[in-house]
mmCIF file of C-alpha atoms in Angstrom:
data_model
loop_
_atom_site.group_PDB
_atom_site.id
_atom_site.type_symbol
_atom_site.label_atom_id
_atom_site.label_comp_id
_atom_site.label_asym_id
_atom_site.label_seq_id
_atom_site.Cartn_x
_atom_site.Cartn_y
_atom_site.Cartn_z
ATOM 1 C CA LYS B 1 -20.329 57.652 66.210
ATOM 2 C CA ARG B 2 -18.179 58.295 64.677
ATOM 3 C CA SER B 3 -15.687 55.213 64.816
ATOM 4 C CA LEU B 4 -19.467 53.429 63.627
ATOM 5 C CA ARG B 5 -20.105 55.763 60.675
ATOM 6 C CA GLY B 6 -16.058 55.414 59.795
ATOM 7 C CA MET B 7 -15.946 51.725 60.178
ATOM 8 C CA LEU B 8 -18.944 51.785 58.181
ATOM 9 C CA ARG B 9 -17.831 53.292 55.316
ATOM 10 C CA TRP B 10 -14.570 51.575 55.271
ATOM 11 C CA ILE B 11 -15.915 48.408 55.317
ATOM 12 C CA THR B 12 -18.516 49.499 52.298
ATOM 13 C CA TRP B 13 -14.563 50.939 50.440
ATOM 14 C CA VAL B 14 -13.575 46.940 51.400
ATOM 15 C CA GLU B 15 -16.571 45.409 50.296
ATOM 16 C CA ILE B 16 -16.470 47.419 46.931
ATOM 17 C CA PHE B 17 -13.117 46.530 46.343
ATOM 18 C CA LEU B 18 -13.329 42.692 46.755
ATOM 19 C CA SER B 19 -16.478 42.673 44.202
ATOM 20 C CA LEU B 20 -14.367 44.417 42.404
ATOM 21 C CA ILE B 21 -11.694 41.820 42.655
ATOM 22 C CA ILE B 22 -13.800 38.661 42.177
ATOM 23 C CA GLN B 23 -15.245 41.067 39.049
ATOM 24 C CA ILE B 24 -11.933 41.809 36.904
ATOM 25 C CA ARG B 25 -10.936 37.849 38.727
ATOM 26 C CA ARG B 26 -14.120 36.110 36.599
ATOM 27 C CA ARG B 27 -13.119 39.122 33.079
ATOM 28 C CA THR B 28 -9.505 37.724 32.939
ATOM 29 C CA CYS B 29 -11.124 33.845 33.758
ATOM 30 C CA LYS B 30 -13.126 34.033 31.175
ATOM 31 C CA LEU B 31 -10.821 35.870 28.938
ATOM 32 C CA LEU B 32 -7.863 33.479 29.514
ATOM 33 C CA LEU B 33 -10.447 30.523 28.504
ATOM 34 C CA LYS B 34 -11.226 31.992 25.598
ATOM 35 C CA LEU B 35 -8.033 32.412 24.241
ATOM 36 C CA LEU B 36 -7.106 28.674 24.933
ATOM 37 C CA LYS B 37 -9.925 27.649 23.420
ATOM 38 C CA HIS B 38 -8.784 29.833 20.176
ATOM 39 C CA ILE B 39 -5.128 28.360 20.474
ATOM 40 C CA ILE B 40 -5.491 24.459 22.011
ATOM 41 C CA ILE B 41 -8.620 23.964 21.410
ATOM 42 C CA PRO B 42 -10.152 24.284 18.000
ATOM 43 C CA GLU B 43 -13.754 25.613 17.782
ATOM 44 C CA ARG B 44 -15.994 23.513 17.361
ATOM 45 C CA ARG B 45 -18.132 24.617 14.129
ATOM 46 C CA PHE B 46 -22.615 23.623 13.374
ATOM 47 C CA VAL B 47 -24.366 23.890 10.406
ATOM 48 C CA GLU B 48 -27.799 25.166 10.715
ATOM 49 C CA ALA B 49 -30.250 23.816 8.329
ATOM 50 C CA ILE B 50 -31.286 26.809 5.784
ATOM 51 C CA ASN B 51 -34.124 24.640 4.404
ATOM 52 C CA ARG B 52 -35.830 22.159 6.630
ATOM 53 C CA GLN B 53 -37.500 19.929 4.582
ATOM 54 C CA ALA B 54 -35.134 18.143 2.347
ATOM 55 C CA TYR B 55 -36.193 18.676 -1.275
ATOM 56 C CA LEU B 56 -36.183 21.950 -0.551
ATOM 57 C CA TYR B 57 -32.113 22.158 -0.431
ATOM 58 C CA GLU B 58 -30.013 23.422 -3.481
ATOM 59 C CA MET B 59 -26.135 22.968 -4.762
ATOM 60 C CA GLY B 60 -24.312 25.841 -2.476
ATOM 61 C CA ASP B 61 -26.307 26.083 0.349
ATOM 62 C CA PHE B 62 -23.733 25.260 2.820
ATOM 63 C CA PRO B 63 -20.775 27.346 2.793
ATOM 64 C CA THR B 64 -17.134 25.704 1.402
ATOM 65 C CA GLU B 65 -15.650 26.342 3.952
ATOM 66 C CA TRP B 66 -17.814 23.981 6.013
ATOM 67 C CA GLU B 67 -17.119 21.235 3.316
ATOM 68 C CA VAL B 68 -13.062 21.629 3.746
ATOM 69 C CA LEU B 69 -11.101 21.163 6.746
ATOM 70 C CA PRO B 70 -8.050 23.220 7.794
ATOM 71 C CA LEU B 71 -5.233 23.367 5.203
ATOM 72 C CA ASN B 72 -3.248 22.897 8.401
ATOM 73 C CA GLU B 73 -5.191 19.492 9.363
ATOM 74 C CA ILE B 74 -5.053 18.952 5.645
ATOM 75 C CA LEU B 75 -1.282 19.027 5.725
ATOM 76 C CA LYS B 76 -1.311 17.115 9.063
ATOM 77 C CA ASN B 77 -3.368 14.696 7.487
ATOM 78 C CA GLU B 78 -1.325 13.819 4.321
ATOM 79 C CA ASN B 79 2.225 13.886 6.019
ATOM 80 C CA TYR B 80 0.470 11.218 7.969
ATOM 81 C CA ARG B 81 -0.496 9.420 5.069
ATOM 82 C CA GLU B 82 3.155 9.700 3.735
ATOM 83 C CA GLU B 83 5.072 8.565 7.241
ATOM 84 C CA MET B 84 2.518 5.146 6.517
ATOM 85 C CA LYS B 85 3.290 4.871 3.279
ATOM 86 C CA GLN B 86 7.443 4.819 3.926
ATOM 87 C CA LYS B 87 6.931 2.479 6.890
ATOM 88 C CA ILE B 88 5.083 -0.135 4.970
ATOM 89 C CA LYS B 89 7.210 -0.135 2.531
ATOM 90 C CA ASP B 90 10.226 -0.228 4.998
ATOM 91 C CA VAL B 91 8.224 -3.540 6.736
ATOM 92 C CA SER B 92 6.977 -5.115 3.230
ATOM 93 C CA GLU B 93 11.146 -4.789 1.932
ATOM 94 C CA LYS B 94 12.238 -6.595 5.458
ATOM 95 C CA ASP B 95 9.636 -9.226 4.909
ATOM 96 C CA LYS B 96 10.796 -10.764 1.335
ATOM 97 C CA LEU B 97 14.526 -10.300 2.610
ATOM 98 C CA LEU B 98 13.892 -12.580 5.757
ATOM 99 C CA GLN B 99 11.425 -14.930 3.237
ATOM 100 C CA ALA B 100 14.415 -15.334 0.980
ATOM 101 C CA LYS B 101 16.618 -15.785 3.874
ATOM 102 C CA GLU B 102 13.755 -18.114 4.052
ATOM 103 C CA TYR B 103 13.407 -19.635 1.575
ATOM 104 C CA GLU B 104 17.025 -20.115 0.652
ATOM 105 C CA GLU B 105 18.039 -22.554 4.084
ATOM 106 C CA GLY B 106 15.315 -24.213 3.703
ATOM 107 C CA LEU B 107 12.679 -23.349 6.236
ATOM 108 C CA VAL B 108 10.017 -22.166 4.661
ATOM 109 C CA ALA B 109 8.375 -23.888 1.274
ATOM 110 C CA GLU B 110 8.062 -21.413 -1.225
ATOM 111 C CA PRO B 111 3.835 -20.968 -2.748
ATOM 112 C CA ALA B 112 2.792 -23.760 -4.458
ATOM 113 C CA ARG B 113 1.532 -22.305 -8.692
ATOM 114 C CA THR B 114 -1.782 -23.093 -8.674
ATOM 115 C CA HIS B 115 -2.351 -22.855 -13.051
ATOM 116 C CA VAL B 116 -5.956 -20.982 -13.931
ATOM 117 C CA LYS B 117 -7.469 -22.340 -16.728
ATOM 118 C CA GLY B 118 -10.420 -20.600 -18.682
ATOM 119 C CA HIS B 119 -12.577 -18.309 -16.584
ATOM 120 C CA ALA B 120 -12.954 -19.186 -13.150
ATOM 121 C CA SER B 121 -17.197 -19.154 -13.402
ATOM 122 C CA ALA B 122 -16.543 -21.093 -16.769
ATOM 123 C CA PRO B 123 -15.940 -25.032 -15.801
ATOM 124 C CA TYR B 124 -13.276 -25.728 -18.023
ATOM 125 C CA TYR B 125 -14.324 -28.685 -20.841
ATOM 126 C CA SER B 126 -10.758 -29.546 -22.266
ATOM 127 C CA LYS B 127 -9.600 -33.233 -21.891
ATOM 128 C CA LYS B 128 -7.608 -33.317 -18.503
ATOM 129 C CA GLU B 129 -4.003 -33.924 -18.515
ATOM 130 C CA PRO B 130 -2.214 -34.848 -15.832
ATOM 131 C CA SER B 131 0.377 -32.545 -14.839
ATOM 132 C CA GLN B 132 2.946 -32.288 -12.212
ATOM 133 C CA ASP B 133 1.710 -28.248 -11.325
ATOM 134 C CA PRO B 134 -1.748 -28.329 -9.445
ATOM 135 C CA MET B 135 -5.009 -26.516 -11.777
ATOM 136 C CA SER B 136 -8.063 -24.940 -10.738
ATOM 137 C CA THR B 137 -10.867 -23.879 -12.298
ATOM 138 C CA ALA B 138 -14.656 -22.730 -11.320
ATOM 139 C CA ASN B 139 -15.615 -24.408 -8.065
ATOM 140 C CA THR B 140 -12.667 -27.815 -8.853
ATOM 141 C CA PHE B 141 -9.643 -28.272 -7.851
ATOM 142 C CA GLN B 142 -7.211 -30.620 -9.223
ATOM 143 C CA PRO B 143 -3.932 -31.089 -7.595
ATOM 144 C CA GLY B 144 -0.443 -32.239 -9.226
ATOM 145 C CA SER B 145 0.506 -35.254 -10.211
ATOM 146 C CA TRP B 146 4.017 -37.262 -9.843
ATOM 147 C CA MET B 147 5.386 -37.782 -13.697
ATOM 148 C CA PRO B 148 8.514 -39.522 -14.962
ATOM 149 C CA PRO B 149 11.970 -37.195 -15.506
ATOM 150 C CA GLY B 150 11.997 -37.467 -19.017
ATOM 151 C CA SER B 151 8.705 -38.087 -19.563
ATOM 152 C CA GLY B 152 7.524 -34.973 -22.373
ATOM 153 C CA SER B 153 6.034 -33.216 -19.694
ATOM 154 C CA ASN B 154 6.594 -28.785 -21.045
ATOM 155 C CA HIS B 155 6.889 -28.334 -17.696
ATOM 156 C CA ASN B 156 10.660 -28.616 -16.565
ATOM 157 C CA LYS B 157 11.781 -28.372 -12.558
#
């Protein structure tokens, strides 16, 4: 009887000890998860409606912390914008240099110069004179024409 009682006591103490260890592990795991969520994952924020009907809303019903980003996100966005501006500037400079080089080598034709006379929505009512440059007004387009050299044109190439 003594050995059976001793074993039962020992088993109950072991059960109590194991249950305490399990509870401690659960609590520490929960605490660790809470810490990780706050450090790594920003907490999800929700806005609860103060007034249920739309016509009852007034200015200032939502706290300002819901309307603005945290400072670190603002700084991160500004840095990203500056980096993008710099990259765009670098790429456009490289492209301009490449285009100039291709124009010099004759690989690419220079863009055509189209003169717009008058407003785009109003037709051009003056006398049409032949020109070496193409012209466009409203829905019409007049291609450039060949003129012999020294024919009194205003445009010299």
